[in-house]
Amino acid sequence: LAIVCLALSIALGSTTAGVQTEIESVRKNKNLITEEQSGPLMADVARRAGVAISTVSRALADPGRVNEKTRARITAAAEDLGYTPNAAARNLRVGKSDVVMIVLPGALHGASQIIPQVLQSINRTLGHYGYHLMIANLDRDEPSERHILDLAYGGSVCGAIIFSSEPPADGNRSLADTALPIVSLLLDLSGATIPSVVTNDRQAIKEATRHLIELGHSSFLYIAGPTGNYHDVERYAGVLEAIQQAGLSEQAIVRTGGVLGYQYGFQTGVEAADDFAALSVKPTAVIASSDDMAISFMSRVQRMGWSIPGTLSIVSFDGSPVSEYCNPPLSTIVQPVEDMGKAAVDLLMAYIDRSDNRTGERIVKPSRLILRESISVPRSDH
Amino acid sequence: LAIVCLALSIALGSTTAGVQTEIESVRKNKNLITEEQSGPLMADVARRAGVAISTVSRALADPGRVNEKTRARITAAAEDLGYTPNAAARNLRVGKSDVVMIVLPGALHGASQIIPQVLQSINRTLGHYGYHLMIANLDRDEPSERHILDLAYGGSVCGAIIFSSEPPADGNRSLADTALPIVSLLLDLSGATIPSVVTNDRQAIKEATRHLIELGHSSFLYIAGPTGNYHDVERYAGVLEAIQQAGLSEQAIVRTGGVLGYQYGFQTGVEAADDFAALSVKPTAVIASSDDMAISFMSRVQRMGWSIPGTLSIVSFDGSPVSEYCNPPLSTIVQPVEDMGKAAVDLLMAYIDRSDNRTGERIVKPSRLILRESISVPRSDH
DNA sequence: TTGTAGGCGTTATCAG
DNA sequence: CTGATAACGCCTACAA
């Protein structure tokens, strides 16, 4: 006990002998075993300001409802003691926490490049609202999913953002079935009544494809992300629409990739390069569903002797920062990740505040094609 | 109330009429305003299993100290009801939370490439210990730092990992002064009695430099990270040691970069390329303190007509996944990020469990140079 | 082995 | 405008 108070008085710096006894007296009847470091309590602040605990609570939470003079005394006392309210106690009392969790996919696929940006944007926006961010890594195994669900069902979090993955579930519980406010980011789950913030995958890649067609390309290699994945479905559909509207048939596209379970997209790009090499008749343009794939594909294909964009044009999806510094600089569809992160938080906050029942709202933040040197007119040797 | 119970009985699926009344009766005297969704309570489980609340608590926390038969009844009841303990209540009672926070730097510098890996490694290891991970984004401004300190002082977290940044502080509080267990990751803060998990920045880059010297290089461009930064200091020192041991003078090194405040390292690399172009006598080798810098530098310098490694060799630091797919593939010093993340968690857990006073322990996980095609013997035209 | 009772630090209701 | 008081849901001596 002496050590605790000594430390405190040192921290407080100066004439704090009075404080020491005050705190000590409050602590007298505490269980001596549990007693460790925990900081000053609201009771300590109250004592120092010469008011009741409840008044301190009010002064701190709702400064309007307390006399200006006493409020000043109280905040001063709190400041002096370095008081910080105990979050667990508050959460327990009000039945709600101030943390939101983000569920990240275990395998990053193409997403690895943009995760730091998304996290930063989300966390910053949450901070603005006074909330904190908890990470839940979604390895698709039982203990990991249970861990996540415990957070939701145990009241540790008051909302969740699901990043590019399906809602986790174990035997009898599922994130989707909770009353917990949820927003899906990147994946469109609005059909399952989960509000979603997405980009226009299909439209954006359709326009990129149309651009290639206008340049004269008529045969394509499409490098797919994990088959069946929402993004894969949407993006391939976009390519197909452009092809068909140009009067070409689906035969104009060679599909490769599609393997599930790679940690990064790079491996897919490497294999796609081999697939390309094995083709008897080579497409003149490549559409990759992530920058990672495009980057490793380019690297391997250049090493095999093809030149980009001389004999092969390439465009991909993500807009990762590194794409600008590839060789050649990569044409890519830039996702507005910061916008999307912010929008997801705003949407989630709206659901939390109004405690609305969930609707299948959907917000679309358009992506935009950036043309760089990886694209040109097709080679003529074919 | 009826709605709540209806939802519950639907969720439970089958013959739950009895359950409904049980839960209802427990809830009878709850404040009807606060009442929202919150799941089944321990009291509900106790009632259903026909035992006292304390017995349920024991059965769940310490299965050994309860009769096997009643334990089975209790876990069955908990399972049926989909019971998940309330985290806030438990934390309040035991005076400790089960979440650890990671403090991330606001500006990512070179770190952007490895953050997802670190996060994943840390979160996975924490999950193994039964802990959760909270993110604290360290923008260097007052509200943001206060936000972080509230987490620590409010008992929201039971430990912190500081990733490549200085401990945050506001007026009277500092993370470093807390009794909170802290581990520094990447930055060596062991001198300030903060246990640290680091890599051998100096030694690793020294060996890389020595390798360049052995190939015949004797003039270098060093692209620095933010000046004064720990990594910058260490890495430059490593380069210098190698140079001097080879009998060369510090004049053999041209320094560039060093700007603080860039979000990514790419910008630094771009400027370094301009600096390189402006030099009247060109170095034959480049040492970049992050992959980001090296990548954008290569891109720009190649565009200016220099070939790599023909006229210029380059090596950098980080070992980001993309480095393998650069053009040419980039020689880089790979940091064992997953190892380091795991080690940081293990170390933190040790401090939490033993509630040791902090010592200045330091764990070094060696980095390793990977040689790829961006390095060769120097051009002879000089 | 199980039940009873008290308290963790807040907030919110109710009188004064 | 302020003070006393009762929960919030769980854990843990202590008693049975």
mmCIF file with all atom_site columns, N, CA and C in Angstrom, chain A residues 10 62-63 80 97 137 154-155 167 188 191 217-218 234 261 270 272 299 311 314 343 345 365 368:
data_model
loop_
_atom_site.group_PDB
_atom_site.id
_atom_site.type_symbol
_atom_site.label_atom_id
_atom_site.label_alt_id
_atom_site.label_comp_id
_atom_site.label_asym_id
_atom_site.label_entity_id
_atom_site.label_seq_id
_atom_site.pdbx_PDB_ins_code
_atom_site.Cartn_x
_atom_site.Cartn_y
_atom_site.Cartn_z
_atom_site.occupancy
_atom_site.B_iso_or_equiv
_atom_site.pdbx_formal_charge
_atom_site.auth_seq_id
_atom_site.auth_comp_id
_atom_site.auth_asym_id
_atom_site.auth_atom_id
_atom_site.pdbx_PDB_model_num
ATOM 1  N N  . ILE A 1 10  ? 4.734   10.671  -6.084  1.00 0.00 ? 10  ILE A N  1
ATOM 2  C CA . ILE A 1 10  ? 5.826   11.063  -6.966  1.00 0.00 ? 10  ILE A CA 1
ATOM 3  C C  . ILE A 1 10  ? 5.268   11.528  -8.300  1.00 0.00 ? 10  ILE A C  1
ATOM 4  N N  . ASP A 1 62  ? -21.759 15.178  -18.050 1.00 0.00 ? 62  ASP A N  1
ATOM 5  C CA . ASP A 1 62  ? -22.767 16.118  -18.535 1.00 0.00 ? 62  ASP A CA 1
ATOM 6  C C  . ASP A 1 62  ? -22.568 17.465  -17.834 1.00 0.00 ? 62  ASP A C  1
ATOM 7  N N  . PRO A 1 63  ? -21.515 18.176  -18.213 1.00 0.00 ? 63  PRO A N  1
ATOM 8  C CA . PRO A 1 63  ? -21.075 19.382  -17.511 1.00 0.00 ? 63  PRO A CA 1
ATOM 9  C C  . PRO A 1 63  ? -22.183 20.425  -17.354 1.00 0.00 ? 63  PRO A C  1
ATOM 10 N N  . ASP A 1 80  ? -5.638  16.825  -11.322 1.00 0.00 ? 80  ASP A N  1
ATOM 11 C CA . ASP A 1 80  ? -4.539  16.655  -10.373 1.00 0.00 ? 80  ASP A CA 1
ATOM 12 C C  . ASP A 1 80  ? -4.212  15.195  -10.137 1.00 0.00 ? 80  ASP A C  1
ATOM 13 N N  . SER A 1 97  ? -20.404 -1.242  -24.808 1.00 0.00 ? 97  SER A N  1
ATOM 14 C CA . SER A 1 97  ? -18.987 -0.901  -24.812 1.00 0.00 ? 97  SER A CA 1
ATOM 15 C C  . SER A 1 97  ? -18.723 0.177   -25.849 1.00 0.00 ? 97  SER A C  1
ATOM 16 N N  . ASN A 1 137 ? -9.047  -11.624 -36.256 1.00 0.00 ? 137 ASN A N  1
ATOM 17 C CA . ASN A 1 137 ? -8.480  -12.266 -37.430 1.00 0.00 ? 137 ASN A CA 1
ATOM 18 C C  . ASN A 1 137 ? -9.229  -13.534 -37.725 1.00 0.00 ? 137 ASN A C  1
ATOM 19 N N  . GLY A 1 154 ? -20.284 -11.582 -25.883 1.00 0.00 ? 154 GLY A N  1
ATOM 20 C CA . GLY A 1 154 ? -19.904 -11.219 -24.522 1.00 0.00 ? 154 GLY A CA 1
ATOM 21 C C  . GLY A 1 154 ? -19.994 -9.718  -24.278 1.00 0.00 ? 154 GLY A C  1
ATOM 22 N N  . GLY A 1 155 ? -20.487 -8.997  -25.252 1.00 0.00 ? 155 GLY A N  1
ATOM 23 C CA . GLY A 1 155 ? -20.669 -7.565  -25.067 1.00 0.00 ? 155 GLY A CA 1
ATOM 24 C C  . GLY A 1 155 ? -19.368 -6.775  -25.096 1.00 0.00 ? 155 GLY A C  1
ATOM 25 N N  . PRO A 1 167 ? -19.682 -13.521 -42.694 1.00 0.00 ? 167 PRO A N  1
ATOM 26 C CA . PRO A 1 167 ? -19.822 -13.433 -41.234 1.00 0.00 ? 167 PRO A CA 1
ATOM 27 C C  . PRO A 1 167 ? -19.446 -14.764 -40.591 1.00 0.00 ? 167 PRO A C  1
ATOM 28 N N  . ASP A 1 188 ? -20.526 -7.226  -50.911 1.00 0.00 ? 188 ASP A N  1
ATOM 29 C CA . ASP A 1 188 ? -21.919 -6.792  -50.872 1.00 0.00 ? 188 ASP A CA 1
ATOM 30 C C  . ASP A 1 188 ? -22.779 -7.861  -50.199 1.00 0.00 ? 188 ASP A C  1
ATOM 31 N N  . GLY A 1 191 ? -27.896 -8.118  -49.651 1.00 0.00 ? 191 GLY A N  1
ATOM 32 C CA . GLY A 1 191 ? -28.946 -9.090  -49.932 1.00 0.00 ? 191 GLY A CA 1
ATOM 33 C C  . GLY A 1 191 ? -29.299 -9.895  -48.700 1.00 0.00 ? 191 GLY A C  1
ATOM 34 N N  . HIS A 1 217 ? -7.805  -4.644  -78.636 1.00 0.00 ? 217 HIS A N  1
ATOM 35 C CA . HIS A 1 217 ? -7.616  -5.990  -78.091 1.00 0.00 ? 217 HIS A CA 1
ATOM 36 C C  . HIS A 1 217 ? -8.882  -6.828  -78.263 1.00 0.00 ? 217 HIS A C  1
ATOM 37 N N  . SER A 1 218 ? -8.675  -8.103  -78.516 1.00 0.00 ? 218 SER A N  1
ATOM 38 C CA . SER A 1 218 ? -9.847  -8.956  -78.689 1.00 0.00 ? 218 SER A CA 1
ATOM 39 C C  . SER A 1 218 ? -9.641  -10.341 -78.093 1.00 0.00 ? 218 SER A C  1
ATOM 40 N N  . GLU A 1 234 ? -18.116 -10.826 -59.408 1.00 0.00 ? 234 GLU A N  1
ATOM 41 C CA . GLU A 1 234 ? -18.443 -9.507  -59.931 1.00 0.00 ? 234 GLU A CA 1
ATOM 42 C C  . GLU A 1 234 ? -17.486 -9.073  -61.037 1.00 0.00 ? 234 GLU A C  1
ATOM 43 N N  . GLY A 1 261 ? -7.065  -20.209 -50.953 1.00 0.00 ? 261 GLY A N  1
ATOM 44 C CA . GLY A 1 261 ? -6.162  -20.562 -49.869 1.00 0.00 ? 261 GLY A CA 1
ATOM 45 C C  . GLY A 1 261 ? -4.749  -20.038 -49.959 1.00 0.00 ? 261 GLY A C  1
ATOM 46 N N  . VAL A 1 270 ? 2.244   -15.903 -60.458 1.00 0.00 ? 270 VAL A N  1
ATOM 47 C CA . VAL A 1 270 ? 3.342   -16.737 -60.938 1.00 0.00 ? 270 VAL A CA 1
ATOM 48 C C  . VAL A 1 270 ? 2.805   -17.897 -61.760 1.00 0.00 ? 270 VAL A C  1
ATOM 49 N N  . ALA A 1 272 ? -0.067  -18.061 -63.192 1.00 0.00 ? 272 ALA A N  1
ATOM 50 C CA . ALA A 1 272 ? -0.725  -17.543 -64.395 1.00 0.00 ? 272 ALA A CA 1
ATOM 51 C C  . ALA A 1 272 ? 0.291   -17.327 -65.513 1.00 0.00 ? 272 ALA A C  1
ATOM 52 N N  . SER A 1 299 ? 6.340   -9.780  -63.720 1.00 0.00 ? 299 SER A N  1
ATOM 53 C CA . SER A 1 299 ? 7.722   -10.112 -63.448 1.00 0.00 ? 299 SER A CA 1
ATOM 54 C C  . SER A 1 299 ? 8.129   -11.404 -64.159 1.00 0.00 ? 299 SER A C  1
ATOM 55 N N  . THR A 1 311 ? 4.127   -6.472  -76.233 1.00 0.00 ? 311 THR A N  1
ATOM 56 C CA . THR A 1 311 ? 3.408   -7.629  -76.767 1.00 0.00 ? 311 THR A CA 1
ATOM 57 C C  . THR A 1 311 ? 2.228   -8.020  -75.898 1.00 0.00 ? 311 THR A C  1
ATOM 58 N N  . ILE A 1 314 ? -1.569  -5.006  -69.726 1.00 0.00 ? 314 ILE A N  1
ATOM 59 C CA . ILE A 1 314 ? -2.107  -5.554  -68.478 1.00 0.00 ? 314 ILE A CA 1
ATOM 60 C C  . ILE A 1 314 ? -2.749  -4.463  -67.623 1.00 0.00 ? 314 ILE A C  1
ATOM 61 N N  . ALA A 1 343 ? -16.886 5.654   -44.666 1.00 0.00 ? 343 ALA A N  1
ATOM 62 C CA . ALA A 1 343 ? -18.318 5.436   -44.889 1.00 0.00 ? 343 ALA A CA 1
ATOM 63 C C  . ALA A 1 343 ? -18.832 4.273   -44.049 1.00 0.00 ? 343 ALA A C  1
ATOM 64 N N  . VAL A 1 345 ? -17.719 3.262   -41.194 1.00 0.00 ? 345 VAL A N  1
ATOM 65 C CA . VAL A 1 345 ? -17.842 3.694   -39.802 1.00 0.00 ? 345 VAL A CA 1
ATOM 66 C C  . VAL A 1 345 ? -19.069 4.597   -39.615 1.00 0.00 ? 345 VAL A C  1
ATOM 67 N N  . LYS A 1 365 ? -19.099 3.226   -53.377 1.00 0.00 ? 365 LYS A N  1
ATOM 68 C CA . LYS A 1 365 ? -18.076 4.247   -53.614 1.00 0.00 ? 365 LYS A CA 1
ATOM 69 C C  . LYS A 1 365 ? -17.337 3.859   -54.890 1.00 0.00 ? 365 LYS A C  1
ATOM 70 N N  . ARG A 1 368 ? -11.900 3.924   -59.758 1.00 0.00 ? 368 ARG A N  1
ATOM 71 C CA . ARG A 1 368 ? -11.591 4.725   -60.939 1.00 0.00 ? 368 ARG A CA 1
ATOM 72 C C  . ARG A 1 368 ? -10.318 4.157   -61.563 1.00 0.00 ? 368 ARG A C  1
#
